[in-house]
Short mmCIF file of C-alpha atoms and ligand atoms in Angstrom, two decimals:
data_model
loop_
_atom_site.label_atom_id
_atom_site.label_comp_id
_atom_site.label_asym_id
_atom_site.label_seq_id
_atom_site.Cartn_x
_atom_site.Cartn_y
_atom_site.Cartn_z
CA MET M 1 0.00 0.00 0.00
CA GLY M 2 1.36 3.43 -0.97
CA LEU M 3 1.41 6.61 1.07
CA ARG M 4 -1.14 9.36 0.76
CA VAL M 5 0.74 12.62 1.28
CA LEU M 6 -0.35 16.20 1.91
CA LEU M 7 2.34 18.83 1.30
CA LEU M 8 1.73 22.33 2.71
CA GLY M 9 3.03 25.45 0.96
CA ASP M 10 2.98 27.25 -2.37
CA GLY M 11 6.51 28.34 -3.23
CA GLY M 12 9.43 27.14 -5.32
CA ARG M 13 10.58 25.00 -2.41
CA GLU M 14 7.24 23.22 -2.32
CA HIS M 15 7.23 22.63 -6.09
CA ALA M 16 10.70 21.10 -5.68
CA LEU M 17 9.55 18.93 -2.75
CA ALA M 18 6.42 17.87 -4.67
CA TRP M 19 8.54 16.97 -7.72
CA SER M 20 10.82 14.85 -5.55
CA ILE M 21 8.03 13.18 -3.55
CA ASN M 22 6.17 12.42 -6.79
CA LYS M 23 9.12 10.26 -7.96
CA SER M 24 8.87 7.99 -4.92
CA ASP M 25 7.88 4.32 -5.23
CA LEU M 26 6.21 4.71 -1.84
CA LEU M 27 3.73 7.32 -3.10
CA ASP M 28 0.07 6.54 -3.70
CA GLU M 29 -1.40 10.07 -3.89
CA LEU M 30 0.07 13.56 -3.45
CA TYR M 31 -1.96 16.66 -2.56
CA ILE M 32 -0.47 20.13 -2.25
CA ALA M 33 -2.17 22.90 -0.28
CA PRO M 34 -2.53 25.48 -1.64
CA GLY M 35 0.22 24.73 -4.20
CA ASN M 36 0.83 26.63 -7.45
CA PRO M 37 0.41 25.83 -11.18
CA GLY M 38 3.71 23.93 -11.08
CA THR M 39 2.77 21.64 -8.19
CA ASP M 40 -0.50 20.80 -9.96
CA SER M 41 1.51 18.96 -12.62
CA VAL M 42 3.04 16.55 -10.06
CA GLY M 43 0.08 16.20 -7.69
CA THR M 44 -3.32 17.67 -6.95
CA ASN M 45 -3.66 21.20 -5.58
CA VAL M 46 -6.23 21.80 -2.87
CA PRO M 47 -7.25 25.31 -1.78
CA LEU M 48 -6.65 25.03 1.97
CA SER M 49 -5.51 27.92 4.15
CA LEU M 50 -2.28 27.22 6.04
CA SER M 51 -3.53 29.18 9.03
CA ASP M 52 -6.72 27.11 9.41
CA PHE M 53 -5.42 23.96 11.12
CA SER M 54 -8.94 22.52 11.60
CA GLU M 55 -9.65 22.73 7.87
CA ILE M 56 -6.37 20.93 7.21
CA GLN M 57 -7.30 18.27 9.78
CA GLU M 58 -10.69 17.71 8.10
CA PHE M 59 -8.99 17.27 4.72
CA ILE M 60 -6.48 14.80 6.20
CA GLU M 61 -9.29 12.73 7.70
CA ASP M 62 -11.47 12.93 4.61
CA LYS M 63 -8.69 11.85 2.22
CA LYS M 64 -7.07 9.39 4.66
CA ILE M 65 -3.71 11.16 4.46
CA ASP M 66 -0.81 9.14 5.94
CA LEU M 67 1.78 11.92 6.09
CA THR M 68 1.66 15.72 6.13
CA VAL M 69 4.86 17.48 5.05
CA VAL M 70 5.12 21.12 6.10
CA GLY M 71 7.14 23.36 3.75
CA PRO M 72 7.22 26.86 5.32
CA GLU M 73 8.11 27.98 8.85
CA ASP M 74 4.95 29.90 9.81
CA PRO M 75 2.63 26.93 10.41
CA LEU M 76 5.44 25.07 12.23
CA VAL M 77 6.16 27.98 14.56
CA GLY M 78 2.38 28.28 14.94
CA GLY M 79 2.19 24.68 16.21
CA ILE M 80 0.69 22.72 13.31
CA ALA M 81 2.73 19.59 14.08
CA ASP M 82 1.48 19.50 17.70
CA PHE M 83 -2.11 20.16 16.58
CA LEU M 84 -2.17 17.31 14.05
CA GLU M 85 -0.14 14.85 16.12
CA GLU M 86 -2.61 15.26 19.01
CA LYS M 87 -5.17 13.85 16.56
CA ASP M 88 -2.83 10.96 15.68
CA HIS M 89 -1.76 12.29 12.29
CA LYS M 90 1.88 11.97 11.22
CA VAL M 91 3.66 15.22 10.42
CA PHE M 92 7.11 15.80 8.93
CA GLY M 93 8.24 18.97 10.70
CA PRO M 94 9.16 20.03 14.24
CA SER M 95 6.84 20.75 17.16
CA LYS M 96 6.03 24.34 18.09
CA GLN M 97 8.62 24.32 20.88
CA ALA M 98 11.35 22.76 18.70
CA ALA M 99 10.55 25.23 15.88
CA GLN M 100 11.52 28.01 18.31
CA LEU M 101 15.05 27.40 17.02
CA GLU M 102 13.85 29.48 14.06
CA GLY M 103 10.91 31.29 15.68
CA SER M 104 12.98 33.11 18.31
CA LYS M 105 16.59 34.24 17.79
CA SER M 106 17.08 34.67 21.56
CA PHE M 107 15.79 31.13 22.17
CA ALA M 108 18.31 29.82 19.62
CA ASN M 109 21.15 31.86 21.14
CA HIS M 110 20.39 30.71 24.72
CA PHE M 111 20.14 27.13 23.50
CA MET M 112 23.50 27.24 21.70
CA ILE M 113 25.34 28.82 24.63
CA LYS M 114 23.80 26.25 27.02
CA ARG M 115 24.86 23.37 24.78
CA GLY M 116 28.29 24.70 23.83
CA ILE M 117 27.42 25.07 20.14
CA PRO M 118 29.69 27.61 18.39
CA THR M 119 27.88 30.86 17.56
CA ALA M 120 28.18 34.64 17.85
CA GLY M 121 28.35 36.44 21.22
CA TYR M 122 25.04 38.18 21.92
CA ALA M 123 22.80 40.10 24.33
CA VAL M 124 19.00 40.41 24.46
CA PHE M 125 17.04 43.62 24.97
CA LYS M 126 13.50 44.94 24.80
CA ARG M 127 12.86 47.21 21.84
CA HIS M 128 12.40 50.37 23.91
CA GLU M 129 15.69 49.88 25.81
CA PHE M 130 17.63 52.25 23.54
CA ASP M 131 20.06 53.31 26.28
CA LYS M 132 20.88 49.79 27.31
CA VAL M 133 21.55 48.76 23.69
CA ILE M 134 23.84 51.76 23.18
CA ASP M 135 25.67 51.09 26.48
CA TYR M 136 26.21 47.49 25.44
CA VAL M 137 27.43 48.40 21.97
CA ARG M 138 29.84 50.99 23.43
CA LYS M 139 31.21 48.51 25.93
CA GLU M 140 31.77 45.88 23.26
CA GLU M 141 33.71 48.40 21.15
CA SER M 142 33.44 46.26 18.10
CA PHE M 143 31.82 47.23 14.81
CA PRO M 144 30.02 46.13 12.73
CA VAL M 145 27.40 44.86 15.11
CA VAL M 146 24.29 42.89 14.15
CA LEU M 147 20.79 43.84 15.37
CA LYS M 148 18.09 41.21 14.96
CA ALA M 149 14.36 41.15 15.52
CA ASP M 150 13.74 38.18 17.80
CA GLY M 151 10.73 36.72 15.96
CA LEU M 152 9.94 35.62 12.40
CA ALA M 153 10.54 38.53 10.05
CA GLY M 154 10.64 36.89 6.61
CA GLY M 155 14.33 37.74 6.13
CA LYS M 156 13.75 41.44 6.94
CA GLY M 157 14.71 41.43 10.60
CA VAL M 158 18.53 41.54 10.43
CA PHE M 159 20.48 44.82 10.40
CA ILE M 160 24.24 45.06 10.14
CA CYS M 161 25.32 48.38 11.67
CA GLU M 162 28.75 49.84 10.92
CA GLU M 163 28.67 52.51 13.61
CA GLU M 164 26.75 53.75 16.63
CA SER M 165 24.59 56.18 14.63
CA GLU M 166 23.35 53.27 12.49
CA VAL M 167 22.41 51.36 15.64
CA LEU M 168 20.29 54.33 16.72
CA GLU M 169 18.72 54.67 13.27
CA THR M 170 17.86 50.96 13.24
CA LEU M 171 16.30 51.18 16.70
CA GLU M 172 14.16 54.11 15.49
CA THR M 173 13.11 52.19 12.36
CA LEU M 174 12.19 49.14 14.39
CA LYS M 175 10.20 51.23 16.81
CA GLU M 176 8.10 52.55 13.97
CA SER M 177 7.89 49.51 11.75
CA PRO M 178 4.34 48.10 11.82
CA LYS M 179 5.51 45.06 9.83
CA LEU M 180 8.09 44.12 12.44
CA SER M 181 6.09 45.20 15.47
CA ASP M 182 5.61 41.71 16.94
CA ALA M 183 8.85 40.21 15.68
CA ALA M 184 10.95 43.08 17.00
CA ASP M 185 9.44 43.48 20.44
CA THR M 186 12.57 41.73 21.65
CA LEU M 187 15.93 42.46 20.02
CA VAL M 188 19.13 40.49 19.87
CA VAL M 189 22.45 42.29 19.48
CA GLU M 190 25.06 39.97 18.04
CA GLU M 191 28.77 39.94 17.41
CA PHE M 192 29.48 40.20 13.66
CA LEU M 193 30.98 36.96 12.38
CA GLU M 194 33.47 37.15 9.56
CA GLY M 195 33.93 34.45 6.95
CA GLU M 196 32.15 32.68 4.13
CA GLU M 197 28.52 31.61 4.58
CA ALA M 198 27.19 28.16 3.79
CA SER M 199 24.11 26.16 4.76
CA VAL M 200 23.84 22.56 5.86
CA PHE M 201 20.58 20.62 5.78
CA ALA M 202 19.97 17.64 8.05
CA ILE M 203 16.94 15.38 8.28
CA CYS M 204 16.08 14.45 11.87
CA ASP M 205 13.80 11.94 13.58
CA GLY M 206 14.14 13.21 17.16
CA GLU M 207 17.13 10.98 17.96
CA THR M 208 19.09 10.62 14.74
CA ALA M 209 20.16 13.29 12.26
CA LYS M 210 21.55 12.67 8.78
CA ILE M 211 23.05 15.45 6.74
CA ILE M 212 21.32 15.59 3.36
CA HIS M 213 23.50 18.17 1.65
CA ASN M 214 25.05 21.63 1.85
CA ALA M 215 24.54 24.71 -0.29
CA GLN M 216 25.12 28.43 -0.66
CA ASP M 217 22.51 31.01 -1.54
CA HIS M 218 22.42 34.65 -2.62
CA LYS M 219 19.97 36.65 -0.50
CA ARG M 220 20.46 40.15 -1.94
CA ILE M 221 18.55 41.38 -5.00
CA GLY M 222 21.53 43.00 -6.76
CA GLU M 223 24.64 41.76 -8.55
CA GLY M 224 27.64 41.37 -6.29
CA ASP M 225 25.35 40.77 -3.29
CA THR M 226 24.13 44.36 -3.07
CA GLY M 227 20.75 45.96 -2.38
CA PRO M 228 17.92 44.78 -0.17
CA ASN M 229 17.51 41.24 1.12
CA THR M 230 15.11 38.90 -0.66
CA GLY M 231 13.90 35.39 0.07
CA GLY M 232 16.87 34.21 -2.06
CA MET M 233 17.79 34.89 -5.71
CA GLY M 234 19.73 31.72 -6.41
CA ALA M 235 21.61 28.83 -4.84
CA TYR M 236 23.99 26.03 -5.69
CA CYS M 237 25.17 22.81 -4.15
CA PRO M 238 27.54 21.61 -2.92
CA ALA M 239 29.20 24.72 -1.46
CA PRO M 240 32.89 24.61 -2.46
CA VAL M 241 33.83 25.94 1.01
CA MET M 242 32.35 22.83 2.69
CA THR M 243 35.18 20.32 2.63
CA ASP M 244 34.65 16.80 4.01
CA ARG M 245 36.67 17.79 7.07
CA LEU M 246 34.44 20.82 7.71
CA LEU M 247 31.31 18.75 7.22
CA GLU M 248 32.51 16.26 9.81
CA GLN M 249 33.22 19.14 12.16
CA VAL M 250 29.72 20.57 11.57
CA GLU M 251 28.21 17.18 12.29
CA ARG M 252 30.25 16.69 15.47
CA GLU M 253 30.17 20.22 16.90
CA ILE M 254 26.78 21.46 15.70
CA VAL M 255 24.33 18.86 14.35
CA LEU M 256 24.76 16.20 17.04
CA PRO M 257 24.86 18.60 20.02
CA THR M 258 21.73 20.28 18.64
CA LEU M 259 19.87 16.97 18.46
CA THR M 260 21.09 15.91 21.91
CA GLY M 261 20.35 19.32 23.43
CA MET M 262 16.80 19.20 22.12
CA ILE M 263 16.31 15.72 23.62
CA LEU M 264 17.68 16.94 26.98
CA ASP M 265 15.25 19.88 26.84
CA ASP M 266 12.38 17.47 26.18
CA THR M 267 11.72 18.94 22.76
CA PRO M 268 13.19 16.33 20.38
CA TYR M 269 13.74 17.74 16.89
CA LYS M 270 12.03 16.09 13.93
CA GLY M 271 12.00 17.37 10.35
CA ILE M 272 14.55 19.39 8.42
CA LEU M 273 17.17 21.23 10.44
CA TYR M 274 18.67 24.07 8.39
CA LEU M 275 21.97 25.40 9.70
CA GLY M 276 22.98 28.81 8.41
CA LEU M 277 26.73 28.83 9.08
CA MET M 278 29.63 31.24 8.96
CA ILE M 279 32.89 29.48 8.22
CA THR M 280 35.15 31.64 10.38
CA GLU M 281 38.88 31.34 11.00
CA GLU M 282 37.98 29.62 14.27
CA GLY M 283 35.78 27.11 12.49
CA PRO M 284 32.08 26.89 11.56
CA LYS M 285 29.67 28.91 13.72
CA VAL M 286 25.88 29.04 13.58
CA VAL M 287 24.42 32.30 12.24
CA GLU M 288 20.86 30.98 12.29
CA TYR M 289 18.78 27.87 12.60
CA ASN M 290 15.74 27.35 10.39
CA CYS M 291 13.15 24.65 10.93
CA ARG M 292 12.55 23.79 7.24
CA PHE M 293 14.28 23.52 3.88
CA GLY M 294 15.73 26.69 2.37
CA ASP M 295 14.09 28.34 -0.59
CA PRO M 296 15.79 28.29 -3.14
CA GLU M 297 18.41 25.87 -1.66
CA CYS M 298 15.85 23.06 -1.72
CA GLN M 299 15.56 23.29 -5.51
CA PRO M 300 19.14 22.25 -6.43
CA ILE M 301 19.28 19.80 -3.50
CA VAL M 302 16.32 17.72 -4.69
CA GLN M 303 17.97 17.46 -8.09
CA ALA M 304 21.17 16.21 -6.41
CA LEU M 305 19.36 13.59 -4.33
CA ASN M 306 19.48 10.07 -5.78
CA SER M 307 17.77 8.37 -2.86
CA ASP M 308 14.05 8.60 -2.10
CA LEU M 309 13.12 11.76 -0.18
CA LEU M 310 9.65 10.51 0.76
CA LYS M 311 11.17 7.29 2.13
CA HIS M 312 13.57 9.34 4.28
CA MET M 313 10.71 11.53 5.53
CA TRP M 314 8.58 8.50 6.34
CA ALA M 315 11.51 6.94 8.22
CA ALA M 316 11.97 10.22 10.12
CA VAL M 317 8.36 10.38 11.36
CA ASN M 318 8.60 6.71 12.39
CA GLN M 319 11.92 7.21 14.31
CA ASN M 320 13.67 4.94 11.89
CA LEU M 321 16.17 7.28 10.27
CA SER M 322 19.25 5.38 11.44
CA GLN M 323 18.45 2.76 8.79
CA GLU M 324 18.39 5.28 5.92
CA GLU M 325 21.19 5.96 3.45
CA ILE M 326 21.15 9.40 1.86
CA GLU M 327 22.54 9.13 -1.67
CA LEU M 328 23.63 12.10 -3.76
CA ASP M 329 24.86 12.23 -7.33
CA ASN M 330 28.36 13.70 -7.42
CA GLN M 331 27.41 16.64 -9.61
CA TYR M 332 27.07 20.36 -9.02
CA HIS M 333 23.57 21.85 -9.20
CA SER M 334 22.69 25.49 -9.72
CA CYS M 335 19.43 27.35 -9.32
CA VAL M 336 18.63 30.85 -10.58
CA VAL M 337 15.45 32.66 -9.54
CA MET M 338 13.47 34.86 -11.96
CA SER M 339 11.60 37.65 -10.21
CA SER M 340 9.07 40.36 -10.99
CA HIS M 341 10.05 43.98 -11.54
CA GLY M 342 10.02 45.78 -8.18
CA TYR M 343 10.72 42.75 -5.98
CA PRO M 344 11.53 42.69 -3.03
CA GLY M 345 9.45 45.90 -2.81
CA GLU M 346 6.07 46.38 -4.51
CA TYR M 347 6.19 44.26 -7.64
CA GLU M 348 4.32 43.86 -10.91
CA LYS M 349 1.89 41.00 -11.49
CA GLY M 350 -0.13 39.52 -14.33
CA LYS M 351 2.66 39.33 -16.95
CA LYS M 352 2.33 36.49 -19.43
CA ILE M 353 5.12 33.91 -19.08
CA GLU M 354 6.41 32.48 -22.36
CA GLY M 355 9.07 30.09 -23.58
CA LEU M 356 8.71 27.31 -21.00
CA GLU M 357 8.26 24.78 -23.82
CA ASP M 358 11.71 25.76 -25.19
CA VAL M 359 13.49 24.78 -21.97
CA SER M 360 15.47 21.53 -22.23
CA ASP M 361 14.14 18.44 -20.43
CA GLU M 362 17.36 18.31 -18.44
CA ALA M 363 16.48 21.56 -16.69
CA LEU M 364 13.97 21.69 -13.88
CA VAL M 365 11.67 24.70 -13.77
CA PHE M 366 10.03 25.20 -10.40
CA HIS M 367 7.12 27.61 -10.06
CA ALA M 368 6.69 30.03 -7.16
CA GLY M 369 4.69 33.20 -7.93
CA THR M 370 2.77 32.01 -10.98
CA ALA M 371 -0.96 31.72 -11.71
CA LEU M 372 -3.28 30.85 -14.56
CA ASN M 373 -5.50 33.61 -15.95
CA ASP M 374 -9.07 33.08 -17.18
CA ASP M 375 -7.77 32.05 -20.62
CA GLY M 376 -5.52 29.40 -19.07
CA ASP M 377 -2.32 31.39 -19.75
CA LEU M 378 0.49 31.21 -17.24
CA ILE M 379 1.10 34.65 -15.69
CA THR M 380 3.29 36.13 -12.98
CA ASP M 381 1.64 36.40 -9.59
CA GLY M 382 4.40 36.91 -7.04
CA GLY M 383 7.79 38.47 -6.33
CA ARG M 384 9.85 35.37 -6.99
CA VAL M 385 8.15 33.90 -10.06
CA LEU M 386 10.07 30.73 -10.89
CA SER M 387 13.46 29.10 -10.63
CA VAL M 388 15.53 27.08 -13.08
CA VAL M 389 17.83 24.28 -11.91
CA CYS M 390 20.51 22.46 -13.93
CA SER M 391 23.34 20.11 -13.09
CA GLY M 392 26.92 19.88 -14.37
CA GLU M 393 30.22 18.11 -13.84
CA ASP M 394 31.50 21.23 -12.13
CA LEU M 395 29.99 24.43 -10.76
CA GLU M 396 30.88 26.47 -13.84
CA GLN M 397 29.15 24.01 -16.16
CA SER M 398 26.01 23.79 -14.03
CA LEU M 399 25.77 27.60 -13.93
CA LYS M 400 26.37 27.92 -17.67
CA THR M 401 23.58 25.46 -18.48
CA THR M 402 21.21 27.11 -16.01
CA TYR M 403 21.75 30.51 -17.63
CA GLU M 404 21.35 29.06 -21.15
CA GLN M 405 18.00 27.63 -20.14
CA ILE M 406 16.67 30.59 -18.14
CA GLU M 407 17.27 32.87 -21.14
CA ARG M 408 14.57 30.95 -22.99
CA ILE M 409 11.90 32.00 -20.50
CA LYS M 410 10.41 35.44 -21.00
CA PHE M 411 8.00 37.80 -19.32
CA GLU M 412 7.85 41.60 -19.34
CA ASN M 413 10.46 43.17 -17.05
CA ALA M 414 11.70 39.79 -15.85
CA TYR M 415 14.76 40.02 -13.62
CA TYR M 416 17.41 37.56 -12.54
CA ARG M 417 20.90 37.99 -11.20
CA SER M 418 23.59 37.10 -13.72
CA ASP M 419 26.24 36.33 -11.10
CA ILE M 420 24.76 33.47 -9.09
CA GLY M 421 27.56 31.16 -7.96
CA TYR M 422 30.34 33.75 -8.13
CA LYS M 423 31.28 33.18 -4.46
CA GLY M 424 31.63 29.47 -5.12
CA LEU M 425 33.67 30.06 -8.29
CA GLU M 426 35.95 32.48 -6.44
CA HIS M 427 36.47 29.89 -3.75
CA LEU M 428 37.38 27.22 -6.31
CA ASN M 429 39.80 29.64 -8.02
CA ARG M 430 41.48 30.40 -4.68
CA ASP M 431 41.84 26.65 -4.07
CA LEU M 432 43.41 26.23 -7.52
CA GLU M 433 45.86 29.10 -6.94
CA SER M 434 46.99 27.76 -3.59
CA SER M 435 47.47 24.17 -4.84
P1 AMP P 501 19.55 35.49 9.49
O1 AMP P 501 18.14 35.92 9.18
O2 AMP P 501 19.88 35.35 10.94
O3 AMP P 501 20.02 34.40 8.61
O4 AMP P 501 20.46 36.67 8.92
C1 AMP P 501 20.45 37.04 7.55
C2 AMP P 501 21.84 37.31 7.08
O5 AMP P 501 22.46 38.30 7.90
C3 AMP P 501 22.76 36.10 7.20
O6 AMP P 501 22.64 35.25 6.10
C4 AMP P 501 24.12 36.78 7.28
O7 AMP P 501 24.56 37.16 5.99
C5 AMP P 501 23.84 38.02 8.07
N1 AMP P 501 24.11 37.79 9.51
C6 AMP P 501 23.23 37.42 10.46
N2 AMP P 501 23.84 37.30 11.65
C7 AMP P 501 25.14 37.57 11.45
C8 AMP P 501 26.30 37.63 12.29
N3 AMP P 501 26.23 37.39 13.60
N4 AMP P 501 27.48 37.95 11.72
C9 AMP P 501 27.58 38.21 10.40
N5 AMP P 501 26.53 38.21 9.56
C10 AMP P 501 25.31 37.89 10.07
N1 LIG P 502 17.23 30.97 1.29
C1 LIG P 502 17.14 31.36 2.65
C2 LIG P 502 16.03 30.78 3.39
O1 LIG P 502 15.31 29.93 2.91
O2 LIG P 502 15.85 31.16 4.54
#
């Protein structure tokens, strides 16, 4: 008997997860809620609201769903796993308390210090405590300094301040920002970590964690990593900076102590553990935890995965992960995101998307902000519209193919960065020069 799966979410990450789950021999039926036009081609979209847990429960019971996979962080931090598990439904994703690793920066910082996990030095303040923040920053005498909204802020809650006046400006902005009002009620001031960033993704069943893969992403909208932060404009895997030795160190010093610490705190961690790392001169340190796959990092990772993702997820919810073997191809995979004009600010919508039929079968095109109009044409309907993923023998080749394919897709005022992967290429060049 196959598994009946409900996947929650509607972005590029969820299209990638749906594509991967749909390949599984274990699958009987896949539903995606609410999904997007891309997910509808690998499963069945259902118009459920991710904030209405009771509606989701009714659907699960009506369709006899065996496993619910949660894509984004909001429902996890909101407690969807606890809600459904209380009704005896299996959920791939952490409990509300375990998801606090992403949901509260101060929770994550306290946890890491308590468990001896390498991270930045920090202090926690209330938003109105301007004087205390300034006193702290003066005492530390070290710029830049990082100010973070404690709660979920959709990538908009981190401010790197070069001097004291910028700290004050940021505090003023946070005080007045209606968007960040809840998230920034508590603030974390962090030591600025220097180094190269990389992400590591582990699948966890509460007791066992297995690293799936590592990647690097580009969060800024502009070439050369400039301009405002976005959800992510591109990603590639593996990250050239992540040597086998570093990966072992990350497993030993970060992944395993995280899993053990969560058990000791009575909040065992199940689901995807996303480690945002800074590879500093003193070794890898955690910049952030997330309680889900990265978007767009998930897109190249599913292409790299040779083993069965649904089987791994099913093993994780049944505390059986120690038996699983994660298998990757030994290729590089690159992903470039196409976005709407204006993103990450106010962006255009309703532009007709053309050229998808000209994209080679070897490329994967994952939808995010797309929709069908009344005539059945595919149109843009979000900031990040779609992403293209291709593989190659090396990073350069995978990027070259991705760009060749993305050029075939057109919509008015479409934007994508032309320099995705440059950090990885620079790293490889440095390695070559020093060898
Ligand atoms: P976060 O939302 O915590 O991932 O932060 C977003 C981005 O801000 C990270 O990807 C880093 O580039 C940067 N960042 C956050 N915290 C630090 C830190 N302590 N030191 C240096 N950069 C940081
Ligand atoms: N790509 C960054 C994130 O998913 O948080």
